[in-house]
């Protein structure tokens, strides 16, 4: 299956991937309203490597692991792998116990602003292509299968 791969050498830390992730998962689908008025937690997060000031940026997002620890740890059946191998979260079932957040080895699960559920990458499976990949101006995020990703390393 294809996953979002991040290429640190192309990332400028502009944060547009976060902006477009929030917009894609908003009610309004409007970039201004989504980012100003709607309380959405981005499923992709830009982290800085500080030594002592920012020397590199990298995007942190779900790997949709084959052996997903978050799915195994979920006490409510809210975290699940769909028929395409995409690890998804059913917000109606989630009880915000944060077990998935604790076991994810990549820190890819975030507590939402209101704390009633969690946020993680769903590959924008309901909207076509991942918004972060589509809108990164520097090509730092790509949707690739493992072989394609290996060839680019
Ligand atoms: S949330 Fe973490 S453990 Fe679960 S599939 Fe994504 S990267 Fe793997
Ligand atoms: S926070 Fe929600 S999705 Fe995560 S383990 Fe708990 S019930 Fe499952």
mmCIF file of C-alpha atoms and ligand atoms in Angstrom:
data_model
loop_
_atom_site.group_PDB
_atom_site.id
_atom_site.type_symbol
_atom_site.label_atom_id
_atom_site.label_comp_id
_atom_site.label_asym_id
_atom_site.label_seq_id
_atom_site.Cartn_x
_atom_site.Cartn_y
_atom_site.Cartn_z
ATOM 1 C CA UNK A 1 0.000 0.000 0.000
ATOM 2 C CA UNK A 2 1.013 3.610 -0.431
ATOM 3 C CA UNK A 3 1.946 5.742 2.560
ATOM 4 C CA UNK A 4 3.017 9.352 3.027
ATOM 5 C CA UNK A 5 6.802 9.559 3.142
ATOM 6 C CA UNK A 6 8.562 12.689 4.368
ATOM 7 C CA UNK A 7 11.842 13.895 2.875
ATOM 8 C CA UNK A 8 13.577 16.063 5.472
ATOM 9 C CA UNK A 9 16.084 17.391 2.966
ATOM 10 C CA UNK A 10 13.247 19.171 1.134
ATOM 11 C CA UNK A 11 11.289 20.447 4.154
ATOM 12 C CA UNK A 12 11.512 24.163 5.014
ATOM 13 C CA UNK A 13 9.228 23.895 8.048
ATOM 14 C CA UNK A 14 6.636 26.218 6.477
ATOM 15 C CA UNK A 15 3.767 24.265 8.057
ATOM 16 C CA UNK A 16 1.540 24.352 4.960
ATOM 17 C CA UNK A 17 0.986 20.600 5.276
ATOM 18 C CA UNK A 18 -0.625 21.229 8.683
ATOM 19 C CA UNK A 19 -2.773 24.038 7.258
ATOM 20 C CA UNK A 20 -4.057 21.890 4.394
ATOM 21 C CA UNK A 21 -4.566 18.835 6.638
ATOM 22 C CA UNK A 22 -6.811 20.917 8.890
ATOM 23 C CA UNK A 23 -8.663 22.350 5.887
ATOM 24 C CA UNK A 24 -9.277 18.906 4.374
ATOM 25 C CA UNK A 25 -10.690 17.623 7.670
ATOM 26 C CA UNK A 26 -12.768 20.722 8.436
ATOM 27 C CA UNK A 27 -16.510 21.173 8.122
ATOM 28 C CA UNK A 28 -16.200 24.317 6.000
ATOM 29 C CA UNK A 29 -13.352 23.117 3.700
ATOM 30 C CA UNK A 30 -12.409 26.807 3.649
ATOM 31 C CA UNK A 31 -8.748 27.443 4.423
ATOM 32 C CA UNK A 32 -9.377 30.633 6.460
ATOM 33 C CA UNK A 33 -12.427 29.413 8.380
ATOM 34 C CA UNK A 34 -10.900 25.994 9.030
ATOM 35 C CA UNK A 35 -7.663 27.376 10.446
ATOM 36 C CA UNK A 36 -9.085 30.392 12.290
ATOM 37 C CA UNK A 37 -12.436 29.225 13.587
ATOM 38 C CA UNK A 38 -12.571 25.439 13.658
ATOM 39 C CA UNK A 39 -10.796 23.530 16.394
ATOM 40 C CA UNK A 40 -9.038 20.918 14.271
ATOM 41 C CA UNK A 41 -5.915 19.024 15.260
ATOM 42 C CA UNK A 42 -3.625 18.425 12.310
ATOM 43 C CA UNK A 43 -2.764 14.778 11.695
ATOM 44 C CA UNK A 44 0.652 15.793 10.405
ATOM 45 C CA UNK A 45 2.978 17.830 12.598
ATOM 46 C CA UNK A 46 6.195 19.616 11.723
ATOM 47 C CA UNK A 47 8.899 19.111 14.324
ATOM 48 C CA UNK A 48 12.132 21.072 14.608
ATOM 49 C CA UNK A 49 15.532 19.620 15.376
ATOM 50 C CA UNK A 50 17.139 22.209 17.636
ATOM 51 C CA UNK A 51 20.929 22.342 17.990
ATOM 52 C CA UNK A 52 20.631 24.967 19.597
ATOM 53 C CA UNK A 53 18.466 26.681 16.960
ATOM 54 C CA UNK A 54 16.389 24.974 14.295
ATOM 55 C CA UNK A 55 18.700 23.208 11.863
ATOM 56 C CA UNK A 56 16.211 20.821 10.303
ATOM 57 C CA UNK A 57 12.499 20.187 10.086
ATOM 58 C CA UNK A 58 10.663 16.951 9.596
ATOM 59 C CA UNK A 59 7.054 15.951 9.161
ATOM 60 C CA UNK A 60 5.621 13.503 11.658
ATOM 61 C CA UNK A 61 2.741 11.422 10.370
ATOM 62 C CA UNK A 62 1.234 7.942 10.620
ATOM 63 C CA UNK A 63 3.061 5.108 8.825
ATOM 64 C CA UNK A 64 -0.051 2.913 8.625
ATOM 65 C CA UNK A 65 2.058 0.106 10.105
ATOM 66 C CA UNK A 66 1.450 -3.443 8.887
ATOM 67 C CA UNK A 67 1.466 -4.559 12.522
ATOM 68 C CA UNK A 68 -0.257 -1.478 13.952
ATOM 69 C CA UNK A 69 0.316 -1.233 17.711
ATOM 70 C CA UNK A 70 -2.407 1.418 18.011
ATOM 71 C CA UNK A 71 -5.042 -0.980 16.654
ATOM 72 C CA UNK A 72 -3.979 -3.714 19.098
ATOM 73 C CA UNK A 73 -3.975 -1.294 22.030
ATOM 74 C CA UNK A 74 -7.357 0.306 21.378
ATOM 75 C CA UNK A 75 -9.790 -0.730 24.104
ATOM 76 C CA UNK A 76 -12.864 0.463 22.222
ATOM 77 C CA UNK A 77 -12.388 -0.927 18.729
ATOM 78 C CA UNK A 78 -12.106 2.648 17.498
ATOM 79 C CA UNK A 79 -8.703 2.279 15.858
ATOM 80 C CA UNK A 80 -8.915 -0.127 12.959
ATOM 81 C CA UNK A 81 -7.307 -1.123 9.686
ATOM 82 C CA UNK A 82 -9.642 -0.790 6.722
ATOM 83 C CA UNK A 83 -9.817 -3.062 3.674
ATOM 84 C CA UNK A 84 -7.084 -0.995 1.966
ATOM 85 C CA UNK A 85 -4.661 -1.289 4.896
ATOM 86 C CA UNK A 86 -5.272 2.292 6.016
ATOM 87 C CA UNK A 87 -5.277 2.638 9.823
ATOM 88 C CA UNK A 88 -8.278 4.768 10.742
ATOM 89 C CA UNK A 89 -9.987 6.081 13.829
ATOM 90 C CA UNK A 90 -13.738 5.883 14.357
ATOM 91 C CA UNK A 91 -14.395 9.017 16.393
ATOM 92 C CA UNK A 92 -17.848 7.774 17.435
ATOM 93 C CA UNK A 93 -16.292 4.760 19.181
ATOM 94 C CA UNK A 94 -13.205 6.504 20.624
ATOM 95 C CA UNK A 95 -13.304 7.033 24.401
ATOM 96 C CA UNK A 96 -10.086 9.103 24.503
ATOM 97 C CA UNK A 97 -8.219 6.665 26.749
ATOM 98 C CA UNK A 98 -5.055 7.564 24.783
ATOM 99 C CA UNK A 99 -3.725 3.987 24.739
ATOM 100 C CA UNK A 100 -3.002 4.393 21.019
ATOM 101 C CA UNK A 101 -1.087 7.599 21.643
ATOM 102 C CA UNK A 102 1.048 5.869 24.275
ATOM 103 C CA UNK A 103 1.990 2.848 22.152
ATOM 104 C CA UNK A 104 2.570 4.486 18.762
ATOM 105 C CA UNK A 105 6.349 4.311 18.228
ATOM 106 C CA UNK A 106 6.264 7.362 15.954
ATOM 107 C CA UNK A 107 4.199 9.774 18.038
ATOM 108 C CA UNK A 108 1.708 9.878 15.183
ATOM 109 C CA UNK A 109 -1.452 10.046 17.307
ATOM 110 C CA UNK A 110 -2.475 13.429 18.723
ATOM 111 C CA UNK A 111 -5.025 14.292 21.371
ATOM 112 C CA UNK A 112 -7.574 16.658 19.852
ATOM 113 C CA UNK A 113 -8.006 20.191 21.180
ATOM 114 C CA UNK A 114 -11.238 19.363 22.964
ATOM 115 C CA UNK A 115 -9.715 16.102 24.300
ATOM 116 C CA UNK A 116 -12.698 13.914 23.463
ATOM 117 C CA UNK A 117 -10.992 11.884 20.784
ATOM 118 C CA UNK A 118 -7.701 11.542 18.901
ATOM 119 C CA UNK A 119 -6.413 12.709 15.542
ATOM 120 C CA UNK A 120 -4.268 10.758 13.129
ATOM 121 C CA UNK A 121 -3.611 10.568 9.414
ATOM 122 C CA UNK A 122 -6.289 8.804 7.367
ATOM 123 C CA UNK A 123 -4.468 9.411 4.059
ATOM 124 C CA UNK A 124 -7.439 11.664 3.172
ATOM 125 C CA UNK A 125 -8.979 8.412 1.954
ATOM 126 C CA UNK A 126 -12.421 10.024 1.763
ATOM 127 C CA UNK A 127 -11.250 12.977 -0.335
ATOM 128 C CA UNK A 128 -8.986 11.386 -2.946
ATOM 129 C CA UNK A 129 -5.332 12.283 -2.376
ATOM 130 C CA UNK A 130 -3.586 13.342 0.858
ATOM 131 C CA UNK A 131 -3.931 17.134 1.189
ATOM 132 C CA UNK A 132 -0.431 17.465 2.677
ATOM 133 C CA UNK A 133 1.182 15.743 -0.307
ATOM 134 C CA UNK A 134 -0.902 17.701 -2.813
ATOM 135 C CA UNK A 135 -0.050 21.062 -1.267
ATOM 136 C CA UNK A 136 3.568 20.805 -0.124
ATOM 137 C CA UNK A 137 5.286 23.413 -2.325
ATOM 138 C CA UNK A 138 8.684 21.734 -1.998
ATOM 139 C CA UNK A 139 7.891 18.105 -2.750
ATOM 140 C CA UNK A 140 8.873 17.125 0.793
ATOM 141 C CA UNK A 141 5.899 14.768 1.153
ATOM 142 C CA UNK A 142 5.181 11.978 -1.289
ATOM 143 C CA UNK A 143 2.625 9.185 -1.487
ATOM 144 C CA UNK A 144 4.678 6.098 -2.278
ATOM 145 C CA UNK A 145 4.719 2.358 -1.866
ATOM 146 C CA UNK A 146 7.710 0.845 -0.060
ATOM 147 C CA UNK A 147 9.600 0.050 -3.274
ATOM 148 C CA UNK A 148 9.160 3.574 -4.637
ATOM 149 C CA UNK A 149 10.296 5.048 -1.328
ATOM 150 C CA UNK A 150 13.365 2.800 -1.206
ATOM 151 C CA UNK A 151 14.340 3.840 -4.743
ATOM 152 C CA UNK A 152 14.312 7.515 -3.725
ATOM 153 C CA UNK A 153 16.591 7.082 -0.699
HETATM 154 S S1 LIG B 1 -0.729 5.539 14.644
HETATM 155 FE FE1 LIG B 1 1.393 4.865 15.039
HETATM 156 S S2 LIG B 1 1.236 2.652 15.528
HETATM 157 FE FE2 LIG B 1 -0.698 3.276 14.551
HETATM 158 S S3 LIG B 1 -0.386 2.768 12.390
HETATM 159 FE FE3 LIG B 1 0.164 4.944 12.669
HETATM 160 S S4 LIG B 1 2.388 4.944 13.025
HETATM 161 FE FE4 LIG B 1 1.663 2.824 13.321
HETATM 162 S S1 LIG B 2 -7.920 6.946 22.509
HETATM 163 FE FE1 LIG B 2 -9.649 6.160 21.291
HETATM 164 S S2 LIG B 2 -8.671 5.220 19.484
HETATM 165 FE FE2 LIG B 2 -7.070 5.494 21.035
HETATM 166 S S3 LIG B 2 -7.007 3.526 22.150
HETATM 167 FE FE3 LIG B 2 -8.390 4.868 23.283
HETATM 168 S S4 LIG B 2 -10.435 4.411 22.477
HETATM 169 FE FE4 LIG B 2 -8.942 3.582 21.005
#
